[in-house]
Amino acid sequence: MNFFVTQHIVINSLKIEGISNSSVCQIGSAGIIKPVTKLYNTGGFTEPAPQVGPLPTTGAEEFVPLIPLVQPSPVRSGTLR
């Protein structure tokens, strides 16, 4: 027996709190989700990475990213060309 599903999905906002190696985000129907794991050593590393030092802290309860982020550009009004 075959099922045919017609969908119309509108997503105004999607917030993902965390992601891991085995994460799956499914929107809509899927007949089968086949998990695939591929691990590559593209850098040719032969030993484990060094241990992480202490995390950066501030005096306030402020989020400090581990990766330096750039400020977002201001939104301009008008039409895009």
mmCIF file of N, CA and C in Angstrom:
data_model
loop_
_atom_site.group_PDB
_atom_site.id
_atom_site.type_symbol
_atom_site.label_atom_id
_atom_site.label_comp_id
_atom_site.label_asym_id
_atom_site.label_seq_id
_atom_site.Cartn_x
_atom_site.Cartn_y
_atom_site.Cartn_z
ATOM 1 N N MET A 1 0.849 -1.163 0.000
ATOM 2 C CA MET A 1 0.000 0.000 0.000
ATOM 3 C C MET A 1 0.905 1.240 0.000
ATOM 4 N N ASN A 2 0.611 2.201 -0.844
ATOM 5 C CA ASN A 2 1.379 3.431 -0.923
ATOM 6 C C ASN A 2 0.568 4.591 -0.358
ATOM 7 N N PHE A 3 1.228 5.449 0.412
ATOM 8 C CA PHE A 3 0.608 6.666 0.915
ATOM 9 C C PHE A 3 1.274 7.856 0.244
ATOM 10 N N PHE A 4 0.500 8.783 -0.220
ATOM 11 C CA PHE A 4 1.020 10.011 -0.801
ATOM 12 C C PHE A 4 0.554 11.165 0.070
ATOM 13 N N VAL A 5 1.495 11.936 0.566
ATOM 14 C CA VAL A 5 1.190 13.031 1.480
ATOM 15 C C VAL A 5 1.530 14.338 0.793
ATOM 16 N N THR A 6 0.562 15.242 0.747
ATOM 17 C CA THR A 6 0.800 16.586 0.229
ATOM 18 C C THR A 6 0.827 17.531 1.420
ATOM 19 N N GLN A 7 1.889 18.312 1.533
ATOM 20 C CA GLN A 7 2.044 19.170 2.694
ATOM 21 C C GLN A 7 2.282 20.611 2.282
ATOM 22 N N HIS A 8 1.861 21.504 3.142
ATOM 23 C CA HIS A 8 2.181 22.917 3.013
ATOM 24 C C HIS A 8 2.629 23.343 4.404
ATOM 25 N N ILE A 9 3.907 23.619 4.557
ATOM 26 C CA ILE A 9 4.475 23.941 5.869
ATOM 27 C C ILE A 9 5.043 25.345 5.818
ATOM 28 N N VAL A 10 4.660 26.173 6.773
ATOM 29 C CA VAL A 10 5.194 27.531 6.904
ATOM 30 C C VAL A 10 5.845 27.628 8.271
ATOM 31 N N ILE A 11 7.116 28.009 8.279
ATOM 32 C CA ILE A 11 7.855 28.150 9.533
ATOM 33 C C ILE A 11 8.271 29.602 9.654
ATOM 34 N N ASN A 12 7.731 30.288 10.632
ATOM 35 C CA ASN A 12 8.092 31.688 10.852
ATOM 36 C C ASN A 12 9.362 31.812 11.667
ATOM 37 N N SER A 13 9.591 30.887 12.568
ATOM 38 C CA SER A 13 10.774 30.950 13.409
ATOM 39 C C SER A 13 11.129 29.541 13.860
ATOM 40 N N LEU A 14 12.415 29.227 13.842
ATOM 41 C CA LEU A 14 12.886 27.922 14.293
ATOM 42 C C LEU A 14 14.106 28.158 15.156
ATOM 43 N N LYS A 15 14.020 27.782 16.423
ATOM 44 C CA LYS A 15 15.134 27.979 17.351
ATOM 45 C C LYS A 15 15.623 26.605 17.787
ATOM 46 N N ILE A 16 16.905 26.341 17.537
ATOM 47 C CA ILE A 16 17.508 25.077 17.935
ATOM 48 C C ILE A 16 18.458 25.381 19.084
ATOM 49 N N GLU A 17 18.174 24.818 20.244
ATOM 50 C CA GLU A 17 18.962 25.087 21.448
ATOM 51 C C GLU A 17 20.303 24.359 21.442
ATOM 52 N N GLY A 18 20.364 23.195 20.864
ATOM 53 C CA GLY A 18 21.611 22.441 20.889
ATOM 54 C C GLY A 18 21.639 21.429 19.759
ATOM 55 N N ILE A 19 22.837 21.001 19.424
ATOM 56 C CA ILE A 19 22.992 20.037 18.342
ATOM 57 C C ILE A 19 24.155 19.108 18.703
ATOM 58 N N SER A 20 24.048 17.875 18.308
ATOM 59 C CA SER A 20 25.109 16.912 18.588
ATOM 60 C C SER A 20 25.339 16.066 17.346
ATOM 61 N N ASN A 21 26.227 15.113 17.455
ATOM 62 C CA ASN A 21 26.546 14.263 16.312
ATOM 63 C C ASN A 21 25.363 13.424 15.853
ATOM 64 N N SER A 22 24.422 13.174 16.734
ATOM 65 C CA SER A 22 23.301 12.308 16.365
ATOM 66 C C SER A 22 21.992 13.083 16.289
ATOM 67 N N SER A 23 22.033 14.380 16.051
ATOM 68 C CA SER A 23 20.821 15.191 16.006
ATOM 69 C C SER A 23 20.059 14.996 14.700
ATOM 70 N N VAL A 24 18.737 15.035 14.818
ATOM 71 C CA VAL A 24 17.862 14.976 13.654
ATOM 72 C C VAL A 24 16.807 16.052 13.832
ATOM 73 N N CYS A 25 16.641 16.894 12.838
ATOM 74 C CA CYS A 25 15.575 17.884 12.837
ATOM 75 C C CYS A 25 14.650 17.533 11.684
ATOM 76 N N GLN A 26 13.448 17.109 12.002
ATOM 77 C CA GLN A 26 12.508 16.689 10.963
ATOM 78 C C GLN A 26 11.335 17.651 10.933
ATOM 79 N N ILE A 27 11.041 18.157 9.752
ATOM 80 C CA ILE A 27 9.878 19.004 9.542
ATOM 81 C C ILE A 27 9.059 18.335 8.452
ATOM 82 N N GLY A 28 7.862 17.921 8.803
ATOM 83 C CA GLY A 28 7.022 17.231 7.828
ATOM 84 C C GLY A 28 7.166 15.732 7.960
ATOM 85 N N SER A 29 6.736 15.038 6.923
ATOM 86 C CA SER A 29 6.738 13.576 6.934
ATOM 87 C C SER A 29 7.944 13.030 6.202
ATOM 88 N N ALA A 30 8.416 11.920 6.675
ATOM 89 C CA ALA A 30 9.497 11.213 6.000
ATOM 90 C C ALA A 30 9.167 9.729 6.067
ATOM 91 N N GLY A 31 9.290 9.067 4.932
ATOM 92 C CA GLY A 31 9.028 7.639 4.933
ATOM 93 C C GLY A 31 10.041 6.912 5.781
ATOM 94 N N ILE A 32 11.316 7.202 5.558
ATOM 95 C CA ILE A 32 12.401 6.561 6.297
ATOM 96 C C ILE A 32 13.505 7.586 6.502
ATOM 97 N N ILE A 33 14.036 7.639 7.699
ATOM 98 C CA ILE A 33 15.231 8.438 7.957
ATOM 99 C C ILE A 33 16.363 7.448 8.191
ATOM 100 N N LYS A 34 17.325 7.434 7.300
ATOM 101 C CA LYS A 34 18.452 6.513 7.433
ATOM 102 C C LYS A 34 19.632 7.271 8.024
ATOM 103 N N PRO A 35 20.047 6.914 9.230
ATOM 104 C CA PRO A 35 21.179 7.610 9.835
ATOM 105 C C PRO A 35 22.490 7.269 9.134
ATOM 106 N N VAL A 36 23.330 8.266 8.966
ATOM 107 C CA VAL A 36 24.636 8.085 8.351
ATOM 108 C C VAL A 36 25.651 8.825 9.206
ATOM 109 N N THR A 37 26.728 8.168 9.525
ATOM 110 C CA THR A 37 27.798 8.797 10.280
ATOM 111 C C THR A 37 29.075 8.672 9.483
ATOM 112 N N LYS A 38 29.736 9.805 9.268
ATOM 113 C CA LYS A 38 30.999 9.810 8.550
ATOM 114 C C LYS A 38 31.978 10.660 9.353
ATOM 115 N N LEU A 39 33.100 10.095 9.680
ATOM 116 C CA LEU A 39 34.124 10.788 10.451
ATOM 117 C C LEU A 39 35.396 10.806 9.626
ATOM 118 N N TYR A 40 35.909 11.994 9.373
ATOM 119 C CA TYR A 40 37.090 12.147 8.542
ATOM 120 C C TYR A 40 38.190 12.860 9.318
ATOM 121 N N ASN A 41 39.406 12.464 9.116
ATOM 122 C CA ASN A 41 40.568 13.143 9.685
ATOM 123 C C ASN A 41 41.233 13.910 8.552
ATOM 124 N N THR A 42 40.616 15.033 8.167
ATOM 125 C CA THR A 42 41.102 15.781 7.009
ATOM 126 C C THR A 42 42.392 16.525 7.295
ATOM 127 N N GLY A 43 42.718 16.741 8.565
ATOM 128 C CA GLY A 43 43.942 17.460 8.903
ATOM 129 C C GLY A 43 45.134 16.545 9.084
ATOM 130 N N GLY A 44 44.935 15.247 9.019
ATOM 131 C CA GLY A 44 46.027 14.304 9.191
ATOM 132 C C GLY A 44 46.572 14.277 10.612
ATOM 133 N N PHE A 45 45.710 14.534 11.603
ATOM 134 C CA PHE A 45 46.151 14.561 12.999
ATOM 135 C C PHE A 45 46.451 13.154 13.475
ATOM 136 N N THR A 46 47.467 13.024 14.317
ATOM 137 C CA THR A 46 47.875 11.704 14.802
ATOM 138 C C THR A 46 47.761 11.561 16.311
ATOM 139 N N GLU A 47 47.401 12.636 17.014
ATOM 140 C CA GLU A 47 47.265 12.569 18.472
ATOM 141 C C GLU A 47 46.065 13.405 18.899
ATOM 142 N N PRO A 48 45.576 13.211 20.129
ATOM 143 C CA PRO A 48 44.408 13.968 20.594
ATOM 144 C C PRO A 48 44.708 15.465 20.677
ATOM 145 N N ALA A 49 43.635 16.263 20.617
ATOM 146 C CA ALA A 49 43.765 17.713 20.739
ATOM 147 C C ALA A 49 44.188 18.072 22.169
ATOM 148 N N PRO A 50 44.863 19.211 22.350
ATOM 149 C CA PRO A 50 45.250 19.619 23.706
ATOM 150 C C PRO A 50 44.023 19.955 24.547
ATOM 151 N N GLN A 51 44.191 19.877 25.860
ATOM 152 C CA GLN A 51 43.100 20.173 26.781
ATOM 153 C C GLN A 51 42.730 21.650 26.703
ATOM 154 N N VAL A 52 41.447 21.928 26.897
ATOM 155 C CA VAL A 52 40.945 23.295 26.868
ATOM 156 C C VAL A 52 41.294 23.981 28.183
ATOM 157 N N GLY A 53 41.698 25.235 28.095
ATOM 158 C CA GLY A 53 42.005 26.013 29.296
ATOM 159 C C GLY A 53 40.728 26.517 29.947
ATOM 160 N N PRO A 54 40.862 27.399 30.928
ATOM 161 C CA PRO A 54 39.665 27.925 31.600
ATOM 162 C C PRO A 54 38.834 28.783 30.637
ATOM 163 N N LEU A 55 37.517 28.744 30.824
ATOM 164 C CA LEU A 55 36.621 29.520 29.988
ATOM 165 C C LEU A 55 36.706 30.999 30.360
ATOM 166 N N PRO A 56 36.515 31.904 29.383
ATOM 167 C CA PRO A 56 36.538 33.330 29.709
ATOM 168 C C PRO A 56 35.344 33.701 30.572
ATOM 169 N N THR A 57 35.557 34.601 31.507
ATOM 170 C CA THR A 57 34.482 35.027 32.398
ATOM 171 C C THR A 57 34.433 36.551 32.443
ATOM 172 N N THR A 58 33.287 37.060 32.870
ATOM 173 C CA THR A 58 33.118 38.493 33.073
ATOM 174 C C THR A 58 32.544 38.702 34.461
ATOM 175 N N GLY A 59 32.502 39.954 34.894
ATOM 176 C CA GLY A 59 31.963 40.258 36.214
ATOM 177 C C GLY A 59 30.466 40.073 36.278
ATOM 178 N N ALA A 60 29.772 40.229 35.177
ATOM 179 C CA ALA A 60 28.311 40.116 35.155
ATOM 180 C C ALA A 60 27.910 38.767 34.554
ATOM 181 N N GLU A 61 26.641 38.473 34.652
ATOM 182 C CA GLU A 61 26.099 37.266 34.032
ATOM 183 C C GLU A 61 25.911 37.540 32.542
ATOM 184 N N GLU A 62 26.981 37.644 31.824
ATOM 185 C CA GLU A 62 26.946 37.982 30.412
ATOM 186 C C GLU A 62 27.503 36.827 29.605
ATOM 187 N N PHE A 63 26.892 36.570 28.461
ATOM 188 C CA PHE A 63 27.358 35.496 27.595
ATOM 189 C C PHE A 63 28.642 35.928 26.896
ATOM 190 N N VAL A 64 29.669 35.096 26.987
ATOM 191 C CA VAL A 64 30.932 35.364 26.312
ATOM 192 C C VAL A 64 31.185 34.220 25.342
ATOM 193 N N PRO A 65 31.124 34.478 24.025
ATOM 194 C CA PRO A 65 31.324 33.398 23.062
ATOM 195 C C PRO A 65 32.773 32.938 23.036
ATOM 196 N N LEU A 66 32.980 31.657 22.792
ATOM 197 C CA LEU A 66 34.331 31.126 22.679
ATOM 198 C C LEU A 66 34.946 31.478 21.330
ATOM 199 N N ILE A 67 34.104 31.766 20.349
ATOM 200 C CA ILE A 67 34.565 32.153 19.023
ATOM 201 C C ILE A 67 34.249 33.629 18.842
ATOM 202 N N PRO A 68 35.217 34.458 18.451
ATOM 203 C CA PRO A 68 34.907 35.883 18.281
ATOM 204 C C PRO A 68 33.876 36.092 17.172
ATOM 205 N N LEU A 69 32.838 36.842 17.484
ATOM 206 C CA LEU A 69 31.767 37.091 16.535
ATOM 207 C C LEU A 69 31.815 38.542 16.077
ATOM 208 N N VAL A 70 31.387 38.793 14.855
ATOM 209 C CA VAL A 70 31.337 40.155 14.341
ATOM 210 C C VAL A 70 29.966 40.735 14.612
ATOM 211 N N GLN A 71 29.884 42.057 14.704
ATOM 212 C CA GLN A 71 28.605 42.717 14.894
ATOM 213 C C GLN A 71 27.770 42.563 13.626
ATOM 214 N N PRO A 72 26.478 42.308 13.757
ATOM 215 C CA PRO A 72 25.650 42.223 12.560
ATOM 216 C C PRO A 72 25.545 43.584 11.883
ATOM 217 N N SER A 73 25.437 43.568 10.567
ATOM 218 C CA SER A 73 25.330 44.831 9.841
ATOM 219 C C SER A 73 23.946 45.424 10.057
ATOM 220 N N PRO A 74 23.823 46.751 10.047
ATOM 221 C CA PRO A 74 22.508 47.378 10.269
ATOM 222 C C PRO A 74 21.564 47.065 9.111
ATOM 223 N N VAL A 75 20.290 47.020 9.421
ATOM 224 C CA VAL A 75 19.274 46.745 8.413
ATOM 225 C C VAL A 75 18.972 48.042 7.680
ATOM 226 N N ARG A 76 19.039 47.987 6.373
ATOM 227 C CA ARG A 76 18.750 49.168 5.562
ATOM 228 C C ARG A 76 17.344 49.044 4.989
ATOM 229 N N SER A 77 16.638 50.155 4.967
ATOM 230 C CA SER A 77 15.303 50.129 4.356
ATOM 231 C C SER A 77 15.447 50.360 2.855
ATOM 232 N N GLY A 78 14.502 49.887 2.113
ATOM 233 C CA GLY A 78 14.558 50.032 0.668
ATOM 234 C C GLY A 78 14.406 48.687 -0.001
ATOM 235 N N THR A 79 14.608 48.654 -1.271
ATOM 236 C CA THR A 79 14.463 47.411 -2.027
ATOM 237 C C THR A 79 15.816 46.804 -2.314
ATOM 238 N N LEU A 80 15.841 45.507 -2.380
ATOM 239 C CA LEU A 80 17.060 44.804 -2.728
ATOM 240 C C LEU A 80 17.152 44.676 -4.234
ATOM 241 N N ARG A 81 18.333 44.807 -4.778
ATOM 242 C CA ARG A 81 18.508 44.683 -6.224
ATOM 243 C C ARG A 81 19.459 43.584 -6.530
#
